[in-house]
Amino acid sequence: MKSLLCTLLMAAAPALAQPLDDALARWDRDEHPDLRSVLVMRDGAIVAERYYNGETVDTLHDIRSAGKSITALLAGAAVDRGKLSADGRIDHYWPAAKGTALDGVTLDQVLTMRSGLAAFDEDPASPGNEDKMDDAADPVAFTLVTPKETTPGTRYCYNSMTAYIAGVTIEQAIGTDLETFARSTLFEPLGIQHWQWLRDTANHPKGQGNLLLRTRDLAKIGQMVLDNGMYQGHRVLSAEWIQAALAHRVTIGDHDRYADHYGYFWYRKTERIGSREIVVHFASGNGGNKIYVIPALKSVVVVTSSAYGKGYGQRRSASILQAILETQP
């Protein structure tokens, strides 16, 4: 299908534009018509931007679980304001969690998918499976009766329930709605004016995902992370929290072919391009939705895709990243 090309040639990096344009044009002919956009920033400026299959610069796109990484940033905003601590117990902030499997579990353990709960999204029989939680008449009550499976802090197990818990815990700690908090602490400081955040049946914004944003606004989030919490000269989040979120906390290469390590709902992988090794931090969502942050290249890459539930979506985004990295001097 026909794609829309929006390329801004910046004086600081004119040599990058044509190789990037050529790289992104390869996917005009992709056999799967569900790639939506690719945007590349270098030194804080857009150097390439391409939209596919009907997507436009103004389209709000559901980034699925990449929203978990934004929930982690909101946890940082609460920490910066003295409302939360990474070492703090969930039941301290959320009294209803006392006496449940969350009793004694820390925010750090939740943000690293090591809560110990019997929750695994890839197993339909798991008590805390995401689909079961979404179908529950009361997701909060469902979460609070999910049993413990392992000792908290001892095992990484990917599940959306922990990100939902993080979102509710932030709300409990700050005393306001998660989306309202996001508006004042993250979206407005970044100049993000348009978004949609889907809610569960208990009317909580889904801390585990289903946040819809424009591609350029996803890039703003990535740029703020790249700049250690700063955006256009203003402090949005503390550098300490950004570094904590991106830190190598859990080794997951045996579980995830696309990542080596996990931080606070952010992934990390060392990409090998020829003789170079390039560390990439990223948010990741179902279908191949990505915010890639590449410190060594002072770059941010955003990929949006609607290949939900399709394995090729993740493979395609990995290939797009590789193609972009190969154009870098």
Short mmCIF file of C-alpha atoms in Angstrom, two decimals:
data_model
loop_
_atom_site.label_atom_id
_atom_site.label_comp_id
_atom_site.label_asym_id
_atom_site.label_seq_id
_atom_site.Cartn_x
_atom_site.Cartn_y
_atom_site.Cartn_z
CA MET A 1 0.00 0.00 0.00
CA LYS A 2 1.05 3.55 -0.54
CA SER A 3 3.02 5.13 2.32
CA LEU A 4 3.31 8.74 3.42
CA LEU A 5 6.87 10.05 3.70
CA CYS A 6 7.67 12.94 6.00
CA THR A 7 11.41 13.52 6.10
CA LEU A 8 12.95 16.54 7.77
CA LEU A 9 16.49 17.21 6.58
CA MET A 10 18.44 18.73 9.43
CA ALA A 11 21.58 20.76 8.79
CA ALA A 12 23.38 18.85 11.52
CA ALA A 13 23.00 15.51 9.75
CA PRO A 14 22.21 15.82 6.03
CA ALA A 15 24.25 12.71 5.18
CA LEU A 16 21.91 10.55 7.25
CA ALA A 17 18.74 11.39 5.36
CA GLN A 18 19.06 9.48 2.09
CA PRO A 19 20.32 6.18 3.57
CA LEU A 20 17.55 6.34 6.17
CA ASP A 21 14.90 7.12 3.56
CA ASP A 22 16.11 4.22 1.46
CA ALA A 23 16.09 1.90 4.48
CA LEU A 24 12.56 2.82 5.49
CA ALA A 25 11.26 2.57 1.91
CA ARG A 26 12.00 -1.16 1.92
CA TRP A 27 8.87 -1.73 4.00
CA ASP A 28 6.60 -0.06 1.45
CA ARG A 29 6.51 -3.50 -0.14
CA ASP A 30 6.09 -5.50 3.06
CA GLU A 31 3.77 -8.47 2.59
CA HIS A 32 1.91 -7.64 5.80
CA PRO A 33 -0.13 -4.41 5.53
CA ASP A 34 -0.05 -3.58 9.24
CA LEU A 35 3.17 -1.61 9.72
CA ARG A 36 2.09 1.90 10.71
CA SER A 37 5.08 4.19 11.19
CA VAL A 38 8.82 4.54 11.73
CA LEU A 39 10.45 7.68 13.08
CA VAL A 40 14.14 8.33 13.68
CA MET A 41 15.55 11.13 15.84
CA ARG A 42 19.22 12.07 16.06
CA ASP A 43 20.57 14.75 18.41
CA GLY A 44 17.01 15.71 19.31
CA ALA A 45 15.85 16.32 15.71
CA ILE A 46 13.70 14.18 13.42
CA VAL A 47 15.92 12.91 10.60
CA ALA A 48 13.44 10.48 9.04
CA GLU A 49 9.74 9.78 9.44
CA ARG A 50 7.57 7.45 7.37
CA TYR A 51 3.94 6.37 7.64
CA TYR A 52 2.46 3.23 6.12
CA ASN A 53 -0.90 1.68 5.30
CA GLY A 54 -3.08 4.67 6.00
CA GLU A 55 -1.42 5.91 9.19
CA THR A 56 -0.79 9.66 9.40
CA VAL A 57 1.18 11.99 11.64
CA ASP A 58 -1.99 12.62 13.69
CA THR A 59 -3.09 9.02 14.18
CA LEU A 60 -3.38 7.82 17.77
CA HIS A 61 -1.90 4.33 17.92
CA ASP A 62 -2.39 1.63 20.57
CA ILE A 63 1.13 0.72 21.71
CA ARG A 64 -0.09 -2.17 23.88
CA SER A 65 2.51 -3.26 26.44
CA ALA A 66 4.92 -0.48 25.55
CA GLY A 67 2.58 1.42 27.84
CA LYS A 68 4.10 -0.54 30.75
CA SER A 69 7.31 1.41 30.25
CA ILE A 70 5.36 4.66 30.55
CA THR A 71 3.77 3.38 33.76
CA ALA A 72 7.32 2.88 35.06
CA LEU A 73 8.08 6.51 34.23
CA LEU A 74 4.99 7.56 36.19
CA ALA A 75 6.20 5.50 39.12
CA GLY A 76 9.37 7.57 38.89
CA ALA A 77 7.35 10.78 38.93
CA ALA A 78 5.74 9.59 42.18
CA VAL A 79 9.15 8.64 43.61
CA ASP A 80 10.53 12.05 42.67
CA ARG A 81 7.68 13.63 44.63
CA GLY A 82 8.32 11.52 47.72
CA LYS A 83 5.10 9.54 47.30
CA LEU A 84 6.70 6.17 46.48
CA SER A 85 9.96 4.33 47.05
CA ALA A 86 11.36 1.50 44.96
CA ASP A 87 12.00 -0.42 48.17
CA GLY A 88 8.55 0.40 49.56
CA ARG A 89 6.01 -2.37 50.11
CA ILE A 90 2.95 -2.41 47.90
CA ASP A 91 0.70 -3.02 50.94
CA HIS A 92 2.10 0.12 52.56
CA TYR A 93 0.70 2.27 49.73
CA TRP A 94 -2.29 0.07 48.92
CA PRO A 95 -3.85 -1.04 52.23
CA ALA A 96 -6.24 -3.49 50.53
CA ALA A 97 -3.17 -5.56 49.55
CA LYS A 98 -2.46 -6.42 53.19
CA GLY A 99 -3.06 -10.09 53.87
CA THR A 100 -2.95 -11.00 50.17
CA ALA A 101 -0.17 -12.52 48.07
CA LEU A 102 1.10 -8.95 47.63
CA ASP A 103 1.79 -8.59 51.34
CA GLY A 104 5.46 -7.64 51.63
CA VAL A 105 6.07 -7.40 47.87
CA THR A 106 8.05 -4.27 46.96
CA LEU A 107 7.62 -1.82 44.11
CA ASP A 108 11.03 -2.92 42.78
CA GLN A 109 9.80 -6.52 42.58
CA VAL A 110 6.65 -5.46 40.75
CA LEU A 111 8.49 -3.25 38.24
CA THR A 112 10.90 -6.11 37.42
CA MET A 113 8.19 -8.79 36.96
CA ARG A 114 9.37 -10.60 40.10
CA SER A 115 6.27 -10.24 42.27
CA GLY A 116 6.01 -13.98 42.93
CA LEU A 117 2.35 -14.04 41.88
CA ALA A 118 0.92 -16.96 39.93
CA ALA A 119 0.53 -14.83 36.82
CA PHE A 120 1.87 -15.68 33.36
CA ASP A 121 0.36 -14.17 30.22
CA GLU A 122 1.49 -16.99 27.91
CA ASP A 123 -0.33 -19.67 29.92
CA PRO A 124 -4.15 -19.48 29.63
CA ALA A 125 -4.42 -21.69 32.73
CA SER A 126 -2.37 -19.31 34.89
CA PRO A 127 -4.54 -17.88 37.71
CA GLY A 128 -3.34 -14.35 36.96
CA ASN A 129 -3.38 -14.57 33.16
CA GLU A 130 -4.00 -11.18 31.48
CA ASP A 131 -7.10 -12.31 29.58
CA LYS A 132 -8.69 -13.58 32.79
CA MET A 133 -7.97 -10.30 34.53
CA ASP A 134 -9.40 -8.30 31.63
CA ASP A 135 -12.57 -10.42 31.65
CA ALA A 136 -13.08 -10.12 35.39
CA ALA A 137 -16.09 -8.10 36.57
CA ASP A 138 -13.77 -6.43 39.11
CA PRO A 139 -10.09 -6.56 38.04
CA VAL A 140 -8.96 -5.11 41.38
CA ALA A 141 -10.68 -7.84 43.36
CA PHE A 142 -9.41 -10.44 40.86
CA THR A 143 -5.85 -9.21 41.34
CA LEU A 144 -6.05 -9.25 45.12
CA VAL A 145 -7.09 -12.93 45.22
CA THR A 146 -4.41 -14.10 42.79
CA PRO A 147 -2.23 -16.55 44.75
CA LYS A 148 1.51 -16.56 45.30
CA GLU A 149 3.57 -19.01 43.24
CA THR A 150 7.18 -18.22 44.12
CA THR A 151 9.10 -16.17 46.68
CA PRO A 152 8.96 -12.50 45.60
CA GLY A 153 12.17 -11.25 44.03
CA THR A 154 13.47 -14.69 43.01
CA ARG A 155 12.04 -15.29 39.52
CA TYR A 156 11.26 -13.17 36.48
CA CYS A 157 7.90 -14.06 34.89
CA TYR A 158 6.39 -11.74 32.30
CA ASN A 159 2.80 -10.81 33.08
CA SER A 160 0.54 -7.81 32.71
CA MET A 161 -0.91 -8.10 36.19
CA THR A 162 2.23 -6.64 37.76
CA ALA A 163 1.97 -3.53 35.57
CA TYR A 164 -1.69 -3.22 36.50
CA ILE A 165 -0.63 -3.44 40.15
CA ALA A 166 1.98 -0.74 39.57
CA GLY A 167 -0.67 1.57 38.11
CA VAL A 168 -3.11 1.06 41.00
CA THR A 169 -0.29 1.46 43.52
CA ILE A 170 0.70 4.80 41.98
CA GLU A 171 -2.92 5.94 42.22
CA GLN A 172 -3.11 4.87 45.85
CA ALA A 173 0.15 6.63 46.71
CA ILE A 174 -0.61 9.94 44.98
CA GLY A 175 -4.34 10.00 45.72
CA THR A 176 -5.45 10.70 42.18
CA ASP A 177 -6.24 9.01 38.86
CA LEU A 178 -3.25 7.63 36.93
CA GLU A 179 -4.20 9.46 33.74
CA THR A 180 -4.61 12.75 35.61
CA PHE A 181 -1.17 12.25 37.11
CA ALA A 182 0.26 11.40 33.68
CA ARG A 183 -1.20 14.58 32.23
CA SER A 184 0.46 16.87 34.78
CA THR A 185 3.78 15.10 35.27
CA LEU A 186 4.60 13.65 31.85
CA PHE A 187 2.30 14.57 28.97
CA GLU A 188 1.99 18.33 29.49
CA PRO A 189 5.72 18.83 30.23
CA LEU A 190 6.48 17.03 26.94
CA GLY A 191 3.90 19.03 24.99
CA ILE A 192 1.72 15.95 24.41
CA GLN A 193 -1.84 17.14 23.84
CA HIS A 194 -3.61 14.18 22.31
CA TRP A 195 -3.89 10.67 23.71
CA GLN A 196 -6.40 8.04 24.73
CA TRP A 197 -5.97 5.67 27.65
CA LEU A 198 -8.31 2.70 27.79
CA ARG A 199 -9.75 1.80 31.19
CA ASP A 200 -10.83 -1.43 32.84
CA THR A 201 -14.26 -2.21 34.23
CA ALA A 202 -13.20 -0.67 37.57
CA ASN A 203 -12.42 2.58 35.66
CA HIS A 204 -8.68 2.43 36.25
CA PRO A 205 -6.43 3.44 33.33
CA LYS A 206 -4.68 0.25 32.25
CA GLY A 207 -1.19 0.52 33.69
CA GLN A 208 -0.36 -2.59 31.68
CA GLY A 209 -0.98 -0.95 28.30
CA ASN A 210 -3.68 0.15 25.86
CA LEU A 211 -2.39 3.71 25.77
CA LEU A 212 -2.85 5.41 22.40
CA LEU A 213 -0.35 8.10 21.34
CA ARG A 214 0.95 9.74 18.17
CA THR A 215 4.29 8.56 16.80
CA ARG A 216 5.92 11.96 17.33
CA ASP A 217 4.76 11.99 20.95
CA LEU A 218 6.25 8.54 21.52
CA ALA A 219 9.48 10.00 20.18
CA LYS A 220 9.28 12.82 22.73
CA ILE A 221 9.07 10.26 25.50
CA GLY A 222 12.06 8.43 24.07
CA GLN A 223 14.03 11.67 23.79
CA MET A 224 13.31 12.54 27.42
CA VAL A 225 14.56 9.11 28.48
CA LEU A 226 17.65 9.51 26.28
CA ASP A 227 18.36 12.87 27.94
CA ASN A 228 18.13 11.44 31.47
CA GLY A 229 14.81 13.04 32.32
CA MET A 230 15.34 16.41 30.62
CA TYR A 231 13.23 17.76 27.76
CA GLN A 232 14.02 21.03 25.95
CA GLY A 233 15.94 22.33 28.94
CA HIS A 234 13.35 21.41 31.55
CA ARG A 235 13.55 18.62 34.12
CA VAL A 236 10.65 16.14 33.72
CA LEU A 237 11.97 13.17 35.71
CA SER A 238 15.06 12.78 37.85
CA ALA A 239 18.16 11.37 36.21
CA GLU A 240 18.35 8.93 39.10
CA TRP A 241 15.01 7.39 38.19
CA ILE A 242 15.78 7.14 34.48
CA GLN A 243 19.04 5.39 35.30
CA ALA A 244 17.25 3.08 37.73
CA ALA A 245 14.59 2.21 35.15
CA LEU A 246 17.15 1.38 32.46
CA ALA A 247 19.57 -0.47 34.74
CA HIS A 248 20.39 -4.12 34.14
CA ARG A 249 18.29 -5.72 36.89
CA VAL A 250 17.27 -9.12 35.52
CA THR A 251 18.94 -11.25 32.85
CA ILE A 252 16.21 -12.46 30.49
CA GLY A 253 18.05 -13.56 27.35
CA ASP A 254 17.04 -17.18 27.98
CA HIS A 255 13.36 -16.13 27.96
CA ASP A 256 13.32 -13.41 25.29
CA ARG A 257 15.12 -13.59 21.94
CA TYR A 258 14.80 -9.82 21.50
CA ALA A 259 16.30 -8.69 24.83
CA ASP A 260 19.24 -9.42 27.12
CA HIS A 261 18.18 -7.65 30.28
CA TYR A 262 15.19 -6.11 32.02
CA GLY A 263 14.94 -3.01 34.19
CA TYR A 264 11.79 -1.27 35.42
CA PHE A 265 9.44 -2.32 32.59
CA TRP A 266 12.22 -1.30 30.13
CA TYR A 267 14.29 -3.76 28.10
CA ARG A 268 17.94 -3.69 27.11
CA LYS A 269 19.80 -5.44 24.29
CA THR A 270 23.27 -5.18 22.81
CA GLU A 271 22.95 -5.10 19.04
CA ARG A 272 25.92 -6.23 16.96
CA ILE A 273 26.39 -4.29 13.74
CA GLY A 274 29.54 -5.45 11.99
CA SER A 275 32.33 -5.03 14.51
CA ARG A 276 30.31 -2.63 16.67
CA GLU A 277 28.27 -3.38 19.77
CA ILE A 278 25.45 -0.89 20.36
CA VAL A 279 23.40 -0.90 23.57
CA VAL A 280 19.69 -0.27 22.96
CA HIS A 281 17.10 0.36 25.68
CA PHE A 282 13.49 -0.05 24.65
CA ALA A 283 9.81 -0.16 25.44
CA SER A 284 8.04 -3.04 23.72
CA GLY A 285 4.43 -3.84 22.91
CA ASN A 286 2.46 -6.61 21.24
CA GLY A 287 2.65 -6.47 17.47
CA GLY A 288 6.07 -4.86 17.30
CA ASN A 289 5.42 -1.47 18.90
CA LYS A 290 8.72 0.01 20.08
CA ILE A 291 10.43 3.04 21.53
CA TYR A 292 14.16 2.40 21.03
CA VAL A 293 16.62 4.60 22.93
CA ILE A 294 20.22 4.41 21.69
CA PRO A 295 22.61 6.49 23.85
CA ALA A 296 25.81 5.83 21.88
CA LEU A 297 24.18 7.25 18.73
CA LYS A 298 22.17 9.97 20.54
CA SER A 299 19.19 8.49 18.74
CA VAL A 300 15.58 7.48 19.28
CA VAL A 301 13.67 5.15 16.96
CA VAL A 302 9.90 4.62 17.15
CA VAL A 303 8.10 1.80 15.36
CA THR A 304 4.33 1.41 15.47
CA SER A 305 2.57 -1.65 14.17
CA SER A 306 -0.86 -3.27 14.31
CA ALA A 307 0.40 -6.85 13.94
CA TYR A 308 -1.22 -7.71 17.25
CA GLY A 309 -0.80 -11.36 18.16
CA LYS A 310 1.42 -11.96 15.12
CA GLY A 311 4.99 -13.13 15.70
CA TYR A 312 6.24 -11.44 12.56
CA GLY A 313 5.47 -8.04 14.10
CA GLN A 314 8.31 -8.31 16.59
CA ARG A 315 10.65 -9.77 13.96
CA ARG A 316 9.87 -6.95 11.57
CA SER A 317 10.57 -4.25 14.16
CA ALA A 318 13.88 -5.91 15.00
CA SER A 319 14.75 -5.93 11.30
CA ILE A 320 13.80 -2.25 10.94
CA LEU A 321 16.05 -1.35 13.87
CA GLN A 322 18.92 -3.32 12.34
CA ALA A 323 18.46 -1.57 8.99
CA ILE A 324 18.52 1.84 10.69
CA LEU A 325 21.59 1.01 12.76
CA GLU A 326 23.40 -0.12 9.61
CA THR A 327 22.97 3.37 8.13
CA GLN A 328 24.66 5.05 11.10
CA PRO A 329 28.27 6.20 10.67
#
